[in-house]
PDB file of C-alpha atoms in Angstrom:
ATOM      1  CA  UNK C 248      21.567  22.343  35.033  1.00 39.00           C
ATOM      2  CA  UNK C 249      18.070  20.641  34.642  1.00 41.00           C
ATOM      3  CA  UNK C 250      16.889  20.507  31.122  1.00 43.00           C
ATOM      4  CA  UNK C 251      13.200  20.436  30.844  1.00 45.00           C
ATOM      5  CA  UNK C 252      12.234  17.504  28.427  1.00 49.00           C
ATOM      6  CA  UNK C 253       9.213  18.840  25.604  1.00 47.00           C
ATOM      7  CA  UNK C 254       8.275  15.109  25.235  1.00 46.00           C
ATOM      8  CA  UNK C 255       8.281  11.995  27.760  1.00 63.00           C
ATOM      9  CA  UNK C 256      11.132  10.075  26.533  1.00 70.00           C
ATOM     10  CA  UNK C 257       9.549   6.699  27.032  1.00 72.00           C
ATOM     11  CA  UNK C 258       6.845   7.640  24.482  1.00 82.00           C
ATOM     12  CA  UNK C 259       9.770   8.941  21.718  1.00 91.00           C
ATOM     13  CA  UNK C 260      10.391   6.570  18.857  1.00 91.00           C
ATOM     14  CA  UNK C 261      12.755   4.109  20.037  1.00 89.00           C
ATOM     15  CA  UNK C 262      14.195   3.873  16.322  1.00 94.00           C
ATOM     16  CA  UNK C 263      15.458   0.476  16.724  1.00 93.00           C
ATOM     17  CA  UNK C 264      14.486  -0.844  13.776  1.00 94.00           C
ATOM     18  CA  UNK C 265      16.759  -2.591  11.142  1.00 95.00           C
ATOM     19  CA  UNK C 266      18.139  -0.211   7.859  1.00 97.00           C
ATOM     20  CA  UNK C 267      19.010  -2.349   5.617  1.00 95.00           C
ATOM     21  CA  UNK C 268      22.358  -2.081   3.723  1.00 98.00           C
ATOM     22  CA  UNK C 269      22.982  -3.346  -0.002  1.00 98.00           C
ATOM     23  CA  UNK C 270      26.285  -5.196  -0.228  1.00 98.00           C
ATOM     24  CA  UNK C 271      27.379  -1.742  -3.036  1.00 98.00           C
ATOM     25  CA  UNK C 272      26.669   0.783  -0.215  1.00 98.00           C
ATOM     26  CA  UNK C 273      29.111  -1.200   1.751  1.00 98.00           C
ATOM     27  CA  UNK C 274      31.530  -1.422  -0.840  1.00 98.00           C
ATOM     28  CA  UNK C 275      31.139   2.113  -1.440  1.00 98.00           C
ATOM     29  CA  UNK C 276      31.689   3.237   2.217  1.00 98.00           C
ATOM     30  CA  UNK C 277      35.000   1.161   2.245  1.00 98.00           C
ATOM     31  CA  UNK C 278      36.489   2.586  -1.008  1.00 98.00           C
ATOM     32  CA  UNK C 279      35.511   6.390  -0.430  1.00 98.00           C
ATOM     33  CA  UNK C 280      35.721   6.619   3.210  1.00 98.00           C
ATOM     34  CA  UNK C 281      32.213   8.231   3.185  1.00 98.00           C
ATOM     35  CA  UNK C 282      28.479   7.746   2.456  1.00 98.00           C
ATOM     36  CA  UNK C 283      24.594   9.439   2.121  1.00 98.00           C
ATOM     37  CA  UNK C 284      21.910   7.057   3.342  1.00 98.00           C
ATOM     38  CA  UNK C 285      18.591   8.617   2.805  1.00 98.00           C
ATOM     39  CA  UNK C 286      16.073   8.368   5.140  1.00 98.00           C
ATOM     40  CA  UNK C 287      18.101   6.718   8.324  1.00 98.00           C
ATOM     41  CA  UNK C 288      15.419   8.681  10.701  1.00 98.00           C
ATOM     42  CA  UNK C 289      11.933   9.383   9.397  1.00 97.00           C
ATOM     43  CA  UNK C 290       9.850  12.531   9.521  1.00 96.00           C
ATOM     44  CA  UNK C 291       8.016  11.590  12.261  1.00 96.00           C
ATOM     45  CA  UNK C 292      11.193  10.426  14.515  1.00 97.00           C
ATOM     46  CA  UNK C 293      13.012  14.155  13.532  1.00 97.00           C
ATOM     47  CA  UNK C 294       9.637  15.641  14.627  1.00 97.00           C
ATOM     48  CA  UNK C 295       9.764  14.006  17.858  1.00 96.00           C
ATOM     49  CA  UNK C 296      13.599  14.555  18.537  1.00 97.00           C
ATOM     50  CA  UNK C 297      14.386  18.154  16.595  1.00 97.00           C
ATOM     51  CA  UNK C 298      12.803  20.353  19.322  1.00 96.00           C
ATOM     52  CA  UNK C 299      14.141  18.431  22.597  1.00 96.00           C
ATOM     53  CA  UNK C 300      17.700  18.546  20.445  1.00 97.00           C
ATOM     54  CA  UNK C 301      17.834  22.225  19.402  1.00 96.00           C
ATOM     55  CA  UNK C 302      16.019  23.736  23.101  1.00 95.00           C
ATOM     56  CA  UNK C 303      19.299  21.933  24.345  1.00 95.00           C
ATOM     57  CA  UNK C 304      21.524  23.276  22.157  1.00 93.00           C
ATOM     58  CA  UNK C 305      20.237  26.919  23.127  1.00 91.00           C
ATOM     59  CA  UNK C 306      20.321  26.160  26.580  1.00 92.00           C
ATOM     60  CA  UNK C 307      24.307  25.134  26.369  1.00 91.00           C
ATOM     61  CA  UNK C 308      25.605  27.482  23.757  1.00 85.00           C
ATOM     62  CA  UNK C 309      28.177  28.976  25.455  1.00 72.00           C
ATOM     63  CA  UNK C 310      28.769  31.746  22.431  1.00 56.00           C
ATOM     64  CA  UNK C 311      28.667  35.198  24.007  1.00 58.00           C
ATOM     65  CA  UNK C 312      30.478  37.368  21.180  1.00 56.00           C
ATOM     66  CA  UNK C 313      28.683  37.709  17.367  1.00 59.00           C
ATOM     67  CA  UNK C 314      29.905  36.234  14.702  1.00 52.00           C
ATOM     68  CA  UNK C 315      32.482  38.843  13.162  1.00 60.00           C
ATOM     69  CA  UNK C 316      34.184  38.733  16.605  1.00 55.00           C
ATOM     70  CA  UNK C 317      35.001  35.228  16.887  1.00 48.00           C
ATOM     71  CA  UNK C 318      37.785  33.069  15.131  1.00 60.00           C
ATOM     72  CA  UNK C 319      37.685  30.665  12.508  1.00 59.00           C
ATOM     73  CA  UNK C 320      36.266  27.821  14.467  1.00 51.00           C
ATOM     74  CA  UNK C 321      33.864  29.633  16.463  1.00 53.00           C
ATOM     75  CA  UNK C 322      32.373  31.142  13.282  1.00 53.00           C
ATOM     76  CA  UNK C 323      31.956  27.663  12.080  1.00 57.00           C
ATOM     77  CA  UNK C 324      29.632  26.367  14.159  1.00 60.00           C
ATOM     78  CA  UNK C 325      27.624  25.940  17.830  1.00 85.00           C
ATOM     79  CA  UNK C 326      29.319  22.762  19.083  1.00 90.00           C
ATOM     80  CA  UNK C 327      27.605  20.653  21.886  1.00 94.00           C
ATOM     81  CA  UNK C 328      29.162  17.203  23.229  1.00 94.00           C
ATOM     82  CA  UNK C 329      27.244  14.602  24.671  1.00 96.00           C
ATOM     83  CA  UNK C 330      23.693  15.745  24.828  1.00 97.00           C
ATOM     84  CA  UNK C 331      23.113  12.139  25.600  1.00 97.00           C
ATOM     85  CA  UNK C 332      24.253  12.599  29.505  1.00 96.00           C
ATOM     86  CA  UNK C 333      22.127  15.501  29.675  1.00 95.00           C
ATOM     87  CA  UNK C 334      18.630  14.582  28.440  1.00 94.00           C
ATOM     88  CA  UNK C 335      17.123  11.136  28.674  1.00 94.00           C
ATOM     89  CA  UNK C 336      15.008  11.685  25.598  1.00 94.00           C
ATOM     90  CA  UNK C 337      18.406  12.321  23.510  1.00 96.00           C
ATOM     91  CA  UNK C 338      19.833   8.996  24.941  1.00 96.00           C
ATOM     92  CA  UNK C 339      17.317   7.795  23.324  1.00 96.00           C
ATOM     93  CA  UNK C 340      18.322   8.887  20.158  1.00 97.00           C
ATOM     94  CA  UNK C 341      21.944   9.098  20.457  1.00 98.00           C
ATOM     95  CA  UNK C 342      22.060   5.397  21.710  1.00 97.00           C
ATOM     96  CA  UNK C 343      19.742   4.088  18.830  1.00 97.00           C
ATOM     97  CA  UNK C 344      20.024   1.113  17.669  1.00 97.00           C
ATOM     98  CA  UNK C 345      19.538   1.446  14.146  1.00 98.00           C
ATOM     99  CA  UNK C 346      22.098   3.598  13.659  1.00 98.00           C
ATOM    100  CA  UNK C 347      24.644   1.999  15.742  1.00 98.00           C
ATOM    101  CA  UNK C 348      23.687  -1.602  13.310  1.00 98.00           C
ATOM    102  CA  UNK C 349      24.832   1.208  10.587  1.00 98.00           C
ATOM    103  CA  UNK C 350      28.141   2.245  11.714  1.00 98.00           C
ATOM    104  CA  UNK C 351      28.640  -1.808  12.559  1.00 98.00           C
ATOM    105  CA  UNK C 352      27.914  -2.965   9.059  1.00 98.00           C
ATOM    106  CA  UNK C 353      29.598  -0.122   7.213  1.00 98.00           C
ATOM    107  CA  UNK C 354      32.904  -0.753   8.790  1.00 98.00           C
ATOM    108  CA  UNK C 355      32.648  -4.704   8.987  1.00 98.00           C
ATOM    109  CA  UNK C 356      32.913  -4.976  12.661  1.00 98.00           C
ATOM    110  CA  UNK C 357      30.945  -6.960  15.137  1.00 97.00           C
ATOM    111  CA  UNK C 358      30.048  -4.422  17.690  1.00 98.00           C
ATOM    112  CA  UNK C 359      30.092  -0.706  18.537  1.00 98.00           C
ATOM    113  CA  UNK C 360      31.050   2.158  21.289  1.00 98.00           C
ATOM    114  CA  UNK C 361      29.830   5.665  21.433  1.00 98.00           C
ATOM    115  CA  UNK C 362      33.268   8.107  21.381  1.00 98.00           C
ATOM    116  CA  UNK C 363      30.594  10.851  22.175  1.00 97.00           C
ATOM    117  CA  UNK C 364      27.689  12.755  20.350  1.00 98.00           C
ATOM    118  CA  UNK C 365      27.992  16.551  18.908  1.00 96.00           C
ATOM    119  CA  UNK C 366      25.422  18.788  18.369  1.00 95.00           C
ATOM    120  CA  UNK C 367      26.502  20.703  15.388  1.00 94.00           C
ATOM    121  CA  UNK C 368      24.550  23.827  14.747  1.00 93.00           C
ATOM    122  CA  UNK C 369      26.069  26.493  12.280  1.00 91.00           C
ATOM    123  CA  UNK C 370      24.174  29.713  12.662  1.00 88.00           C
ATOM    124  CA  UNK C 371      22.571  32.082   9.718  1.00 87.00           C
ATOM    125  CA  UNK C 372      26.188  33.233   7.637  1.00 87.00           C
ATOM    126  CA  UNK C 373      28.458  31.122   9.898  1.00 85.00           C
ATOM    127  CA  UNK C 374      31.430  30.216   8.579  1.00 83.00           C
ATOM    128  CA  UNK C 375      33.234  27.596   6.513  1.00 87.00           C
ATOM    129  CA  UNK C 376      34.308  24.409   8.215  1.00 87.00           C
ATOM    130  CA  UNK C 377      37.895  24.085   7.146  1.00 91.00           C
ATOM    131  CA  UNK C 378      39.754  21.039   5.883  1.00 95.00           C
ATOM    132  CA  UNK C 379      40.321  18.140   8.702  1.00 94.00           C
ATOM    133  CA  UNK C 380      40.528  14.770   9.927  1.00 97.00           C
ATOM    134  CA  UNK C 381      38.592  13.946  12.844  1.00 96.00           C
ATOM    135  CA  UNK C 382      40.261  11.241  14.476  1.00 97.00           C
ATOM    136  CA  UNK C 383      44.042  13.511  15.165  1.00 96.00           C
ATOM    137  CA  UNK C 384      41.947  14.298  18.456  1.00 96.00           C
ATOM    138  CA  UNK C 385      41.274  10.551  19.418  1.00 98.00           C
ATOM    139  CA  UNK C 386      43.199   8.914  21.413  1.00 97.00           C
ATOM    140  CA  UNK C 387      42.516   5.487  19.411  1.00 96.00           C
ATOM    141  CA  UNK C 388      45.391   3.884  17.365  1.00 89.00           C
ATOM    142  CA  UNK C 389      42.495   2.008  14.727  1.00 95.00           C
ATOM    143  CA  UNK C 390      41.047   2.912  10.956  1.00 96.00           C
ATOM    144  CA  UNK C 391      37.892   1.229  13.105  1.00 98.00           C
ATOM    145  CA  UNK C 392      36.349   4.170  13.722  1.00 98.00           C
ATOM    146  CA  UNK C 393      33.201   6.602  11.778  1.00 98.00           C
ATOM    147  CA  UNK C 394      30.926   9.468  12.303  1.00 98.00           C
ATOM    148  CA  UNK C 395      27.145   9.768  11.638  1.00 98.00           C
ATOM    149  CA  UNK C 396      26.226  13.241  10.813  1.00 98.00           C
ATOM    150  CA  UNK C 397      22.449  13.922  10.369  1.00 98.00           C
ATOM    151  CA  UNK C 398      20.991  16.966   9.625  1.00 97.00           C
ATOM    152  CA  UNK C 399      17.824  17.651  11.589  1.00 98.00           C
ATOM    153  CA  UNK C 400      16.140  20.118   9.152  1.00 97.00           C
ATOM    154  CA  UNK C 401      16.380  20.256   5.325  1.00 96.00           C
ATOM    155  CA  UNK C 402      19.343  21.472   4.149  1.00 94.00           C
ATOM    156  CA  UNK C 403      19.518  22.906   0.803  1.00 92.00           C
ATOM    157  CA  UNK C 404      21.999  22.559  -1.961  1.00 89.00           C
ATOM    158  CA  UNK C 405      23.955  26.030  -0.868  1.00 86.00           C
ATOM    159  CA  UNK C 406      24.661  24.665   2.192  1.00 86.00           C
ATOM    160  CA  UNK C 407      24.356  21.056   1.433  1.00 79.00           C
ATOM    161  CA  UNK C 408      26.601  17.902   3.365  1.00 86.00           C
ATOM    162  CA  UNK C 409      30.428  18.065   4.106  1.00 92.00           C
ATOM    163  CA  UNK C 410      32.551  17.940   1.317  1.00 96.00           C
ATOM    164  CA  UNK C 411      34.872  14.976   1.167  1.00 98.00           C
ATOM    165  CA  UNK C 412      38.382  13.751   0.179  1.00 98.00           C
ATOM    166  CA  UNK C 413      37.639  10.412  -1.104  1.00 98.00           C
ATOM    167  CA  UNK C 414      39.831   7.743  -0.912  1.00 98.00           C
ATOM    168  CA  UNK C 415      41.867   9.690   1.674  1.00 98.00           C
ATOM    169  CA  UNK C 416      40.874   8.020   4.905  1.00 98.00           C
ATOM    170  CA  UNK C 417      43.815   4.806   3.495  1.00 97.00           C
ATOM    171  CA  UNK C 418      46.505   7.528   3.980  1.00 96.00           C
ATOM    172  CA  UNK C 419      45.714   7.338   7.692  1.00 94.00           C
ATOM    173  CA  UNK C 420      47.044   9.982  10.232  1.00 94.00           C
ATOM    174  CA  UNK C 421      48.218  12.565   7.450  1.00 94.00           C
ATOM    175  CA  UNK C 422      49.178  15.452  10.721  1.00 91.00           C
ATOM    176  CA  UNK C 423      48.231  16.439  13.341  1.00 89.00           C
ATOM    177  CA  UNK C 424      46.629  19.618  12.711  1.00 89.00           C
ATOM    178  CA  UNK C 425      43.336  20.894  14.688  1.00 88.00           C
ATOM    179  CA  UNK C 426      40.936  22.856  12.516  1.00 84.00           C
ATOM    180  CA  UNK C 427      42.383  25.826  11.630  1.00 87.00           C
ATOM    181  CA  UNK C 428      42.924  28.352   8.801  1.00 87.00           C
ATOM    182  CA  UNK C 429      46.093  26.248   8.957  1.00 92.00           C
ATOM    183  CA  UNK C 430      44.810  23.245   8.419  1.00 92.00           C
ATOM    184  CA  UNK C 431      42.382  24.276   5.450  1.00 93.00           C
ATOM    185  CA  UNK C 432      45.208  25.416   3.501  1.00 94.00           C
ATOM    186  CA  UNK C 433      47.515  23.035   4.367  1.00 96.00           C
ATOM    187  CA  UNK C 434      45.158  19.953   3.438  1.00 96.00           C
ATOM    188  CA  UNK C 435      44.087  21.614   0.520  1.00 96.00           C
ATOM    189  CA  UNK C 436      46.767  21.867  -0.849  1.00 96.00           C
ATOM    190  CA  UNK C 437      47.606  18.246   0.259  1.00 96.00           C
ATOM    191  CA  UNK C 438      44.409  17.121  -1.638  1.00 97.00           C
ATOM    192  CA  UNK C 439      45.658  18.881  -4.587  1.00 96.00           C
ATOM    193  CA  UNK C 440      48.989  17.010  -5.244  1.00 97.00           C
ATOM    194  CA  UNK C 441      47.339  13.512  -3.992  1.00 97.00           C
ATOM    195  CA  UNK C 442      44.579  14.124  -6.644  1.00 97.00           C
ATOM    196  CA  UNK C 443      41.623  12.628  -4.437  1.00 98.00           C
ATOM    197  CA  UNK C 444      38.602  13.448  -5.433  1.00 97.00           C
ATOM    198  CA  UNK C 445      35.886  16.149  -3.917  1.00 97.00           C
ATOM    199  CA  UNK C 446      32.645  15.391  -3.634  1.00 96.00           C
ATOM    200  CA  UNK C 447      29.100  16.981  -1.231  1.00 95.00           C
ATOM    201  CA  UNK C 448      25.973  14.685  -1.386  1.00 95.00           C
ATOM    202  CA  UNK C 449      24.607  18.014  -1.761  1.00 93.00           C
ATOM    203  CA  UNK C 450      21.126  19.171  -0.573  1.00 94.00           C
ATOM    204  CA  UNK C 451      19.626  16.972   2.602  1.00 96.00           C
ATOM    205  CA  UNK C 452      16.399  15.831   4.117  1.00 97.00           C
ATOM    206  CA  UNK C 453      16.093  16.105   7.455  1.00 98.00           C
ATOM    207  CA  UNK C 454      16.397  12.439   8.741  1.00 98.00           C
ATOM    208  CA  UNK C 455      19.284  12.028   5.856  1.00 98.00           C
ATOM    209  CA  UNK C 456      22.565  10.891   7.451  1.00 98.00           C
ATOM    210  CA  UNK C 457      26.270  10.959   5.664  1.00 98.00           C
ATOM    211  CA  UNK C 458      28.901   8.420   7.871  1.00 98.00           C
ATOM    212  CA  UNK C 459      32.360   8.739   7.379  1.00 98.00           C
ATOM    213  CA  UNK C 460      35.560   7.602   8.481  1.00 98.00           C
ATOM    214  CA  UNK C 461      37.985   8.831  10.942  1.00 98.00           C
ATOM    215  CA  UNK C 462      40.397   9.253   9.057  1.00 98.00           C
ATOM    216  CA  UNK C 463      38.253  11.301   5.682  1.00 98.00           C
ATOM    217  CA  UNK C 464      39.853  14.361   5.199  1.00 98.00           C
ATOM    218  CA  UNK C 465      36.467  16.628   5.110  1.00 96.00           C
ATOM    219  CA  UNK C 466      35.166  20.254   5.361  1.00 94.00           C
ATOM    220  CA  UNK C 467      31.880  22.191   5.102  1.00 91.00           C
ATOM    221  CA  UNK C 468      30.671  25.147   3.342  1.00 89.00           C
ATOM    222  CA  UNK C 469      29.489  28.491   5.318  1.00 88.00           C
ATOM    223  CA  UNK C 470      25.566  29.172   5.527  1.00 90.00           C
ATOM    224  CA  UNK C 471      24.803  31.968   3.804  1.00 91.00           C
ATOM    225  CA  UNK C 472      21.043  31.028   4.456  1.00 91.00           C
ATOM    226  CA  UNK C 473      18.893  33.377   6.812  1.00 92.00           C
ATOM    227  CA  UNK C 474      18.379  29.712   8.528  1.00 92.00           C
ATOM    228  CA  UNK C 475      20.112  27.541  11.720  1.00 92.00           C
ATOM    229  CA  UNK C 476      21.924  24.387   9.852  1.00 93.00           C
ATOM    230  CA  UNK C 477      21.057  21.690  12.733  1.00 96.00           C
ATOM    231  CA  UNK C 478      22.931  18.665  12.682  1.00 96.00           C
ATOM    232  CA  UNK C 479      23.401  16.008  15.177  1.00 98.00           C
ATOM    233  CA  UNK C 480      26.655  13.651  15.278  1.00 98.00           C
ATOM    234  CA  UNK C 481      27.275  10.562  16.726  1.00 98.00           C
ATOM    235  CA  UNK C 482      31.075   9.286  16.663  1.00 98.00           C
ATOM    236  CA  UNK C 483      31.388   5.006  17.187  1.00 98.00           C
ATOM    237  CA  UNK C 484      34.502   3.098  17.286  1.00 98.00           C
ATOM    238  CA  UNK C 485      34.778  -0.516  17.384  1.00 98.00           C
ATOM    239  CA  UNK C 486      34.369  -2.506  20.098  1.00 98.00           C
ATOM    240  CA  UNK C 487      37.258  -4.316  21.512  1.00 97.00           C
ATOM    241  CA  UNK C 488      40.188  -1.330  20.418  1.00 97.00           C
ATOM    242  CA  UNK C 489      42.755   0.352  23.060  1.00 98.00           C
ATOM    243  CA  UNK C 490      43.511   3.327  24.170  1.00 98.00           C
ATOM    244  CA  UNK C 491      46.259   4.375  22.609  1.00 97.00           C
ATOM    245  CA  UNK C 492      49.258   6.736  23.763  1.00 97.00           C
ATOM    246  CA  UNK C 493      48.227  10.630  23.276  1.00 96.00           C
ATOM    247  CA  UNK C 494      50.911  12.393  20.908  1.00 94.00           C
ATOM    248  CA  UNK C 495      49.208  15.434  21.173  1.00 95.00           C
ATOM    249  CA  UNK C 496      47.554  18.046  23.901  1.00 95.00           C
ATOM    250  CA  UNK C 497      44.603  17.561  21.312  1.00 95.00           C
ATOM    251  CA  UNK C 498      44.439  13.682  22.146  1.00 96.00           C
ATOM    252  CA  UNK C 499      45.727  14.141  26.020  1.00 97.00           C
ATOM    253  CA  UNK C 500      42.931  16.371  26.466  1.00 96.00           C
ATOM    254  CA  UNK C 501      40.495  13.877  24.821  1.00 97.00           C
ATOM    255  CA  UNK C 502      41.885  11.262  26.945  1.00 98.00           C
ATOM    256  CA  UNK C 503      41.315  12.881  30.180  1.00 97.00           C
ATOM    257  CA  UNK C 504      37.274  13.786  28.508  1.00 96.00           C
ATOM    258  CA  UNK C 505      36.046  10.591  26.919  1.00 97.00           C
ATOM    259  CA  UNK C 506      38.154   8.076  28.526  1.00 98.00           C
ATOM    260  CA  UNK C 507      38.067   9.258  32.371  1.00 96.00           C
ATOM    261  CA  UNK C 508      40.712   7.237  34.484  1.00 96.00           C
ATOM    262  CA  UNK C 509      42.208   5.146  31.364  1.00 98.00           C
ATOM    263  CA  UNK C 510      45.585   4.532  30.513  1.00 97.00           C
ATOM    264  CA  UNK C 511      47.173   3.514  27.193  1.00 97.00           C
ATOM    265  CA  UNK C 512      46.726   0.150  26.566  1.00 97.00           C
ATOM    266  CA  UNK C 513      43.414   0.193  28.151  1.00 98.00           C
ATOM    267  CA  UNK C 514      40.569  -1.463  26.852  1.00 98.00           C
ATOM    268  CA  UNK C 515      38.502   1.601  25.575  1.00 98.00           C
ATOM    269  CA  UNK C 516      35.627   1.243  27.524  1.00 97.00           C
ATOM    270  CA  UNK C 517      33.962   3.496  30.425  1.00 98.00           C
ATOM    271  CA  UNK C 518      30.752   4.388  31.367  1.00 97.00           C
ATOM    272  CA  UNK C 519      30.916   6.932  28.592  1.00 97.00           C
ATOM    273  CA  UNK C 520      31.386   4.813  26.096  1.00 98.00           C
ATOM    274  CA  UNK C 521      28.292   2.222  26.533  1.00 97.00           C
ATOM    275  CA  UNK C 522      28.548  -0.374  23.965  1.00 98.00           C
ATOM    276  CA  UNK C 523      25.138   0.198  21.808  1.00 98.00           C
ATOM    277  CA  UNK C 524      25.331  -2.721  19.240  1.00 98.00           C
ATOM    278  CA  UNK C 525      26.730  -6.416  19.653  1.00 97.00           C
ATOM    279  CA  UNK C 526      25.921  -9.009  16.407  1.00 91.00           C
ATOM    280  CA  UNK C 527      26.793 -11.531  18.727  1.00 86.00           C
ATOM    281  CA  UNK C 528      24.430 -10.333  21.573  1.00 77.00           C
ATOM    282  CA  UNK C 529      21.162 -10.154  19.043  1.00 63.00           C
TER     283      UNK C 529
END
């Protein structure tokens, strides 16, 4: 399919300047598992990328039942993967160095991959988000690995960030549940007797960003707004990890998507998975 850029990508904000990190936020990031940084994309760089983002998104939703008919995960949101393939003025964005540098400093390594990007758009009364960990789908044996969600409109306090478990991404792989009513009761309730703490950085600017770990036990509130909740993810893991032996058809499958011909043990590395920020290399 050809996808019609609304801007020449050349003349899109680049957005590789440095955001600087206080030695607390860092801190911070390690002890919870999660983070808001405010302001990680200006208003002028979300003007630019927003419309080339979302006329994507409509071109590739896939969705063809309304929202009372479909199940819990297909109420909670309009999920696109790697927009970045698709348009060259979302590489642009996707493959940004500024918020690669992010991802690098918060979890103290020296360079960064792109797992893949997600467009994540839940529509006007779409549904919860229920209790998960991302990384029981990746096929990467490593704590080494976070998620940058950005909203790309303002999001008010009713529908506000994820909510998080903090502290839980040290448990590690807790199970190996995919999102699911399942999986929301069964991690809530494992929340509950570990006595982590909740907690929503609440109401968002578009250009706002929370990162958090793999491993973060998180979920989202529905939208009961009359508005599309438009976020864009990017998922990193550091440079230098392995591919490691699938234990589920959740991670086999991912294996076979974001890590085309690799084998465990592999160096996790294809074309895919371009390496966007070296410390060494600047």
């Amino acid at each position: 399919m050809s996808i019609p850029e609304t801007n020449n990508s050349n003349e899109l904000p680049s957005m590789e300047e440095n955001y600087e990190l206080s030695a607390q936020q860092k801190e911070s990031y390690q002890k919870k598992g999660h983070i808001a940084l405010r302001q990680v994309a200006n208003k002028s760089e979300i003007a630019s990328y927003e419309p080339v983002i979302s006329h994507l998104v409509k071109e590739l939703n896939n969705h063809d039942k309304p929202l009372e008919q479909r199940d819990t995960y297909g109420k909670a949101f309009i999920q696109i993967s790697n927009l970045w393939e698709k348009s060259e003025a979302i590489r642009r964005f996707v493959l940004a160095k500024r918020f690669a540098k992010i991802a690098a400093d918060l979890m103290g390594v020296d360079g960064v991959r792109i797992y893949h990007d997600q467009a994540l758009f839940k529509e006007p009364h779409g549904g919860h988000t229920p209790w998960h960990q991302d990384q029981i789908y990746w096929p990467l044996d490593t704590d080494k690995t976070i998620t940058m969600w950005m909203p790309l409109v303002p999001i008010s306090q009713e529908v506000g960030s994820m909510t998080f478990a903090s502290e839980s991404h040290l448990m590690g792989y807790i199970n190996k549940m995919v999102i699911s009513d399942e999986s929301h009761r069964t991690l809530a309730g494992y929340i509950e007797g570990k006595g982590f703490e909740t907690m929503s950085h609440g109401a968002m600017e578009a250009g706002d960003a929370t990162f958090h770990s793999g491993w973060t036990l998180h979920s989202a509130p529905g939208n009961p707004t009359d508005t599309m909740r438009k976020v864009m993810t990017v998922i990193y893991y550091a440079d230098g990890i392995r591919v490691a032996e699938p234990d589920s058809k959740a991670r086999e499958s991912d294996l076979k998507s974001w890590f085309p011909g690799l084998q465990p043990g592999d160096l996790a590395a294809t074309t895919l998975n371009p390496l966007v920020y070296s410390r060494s290399a600047n």
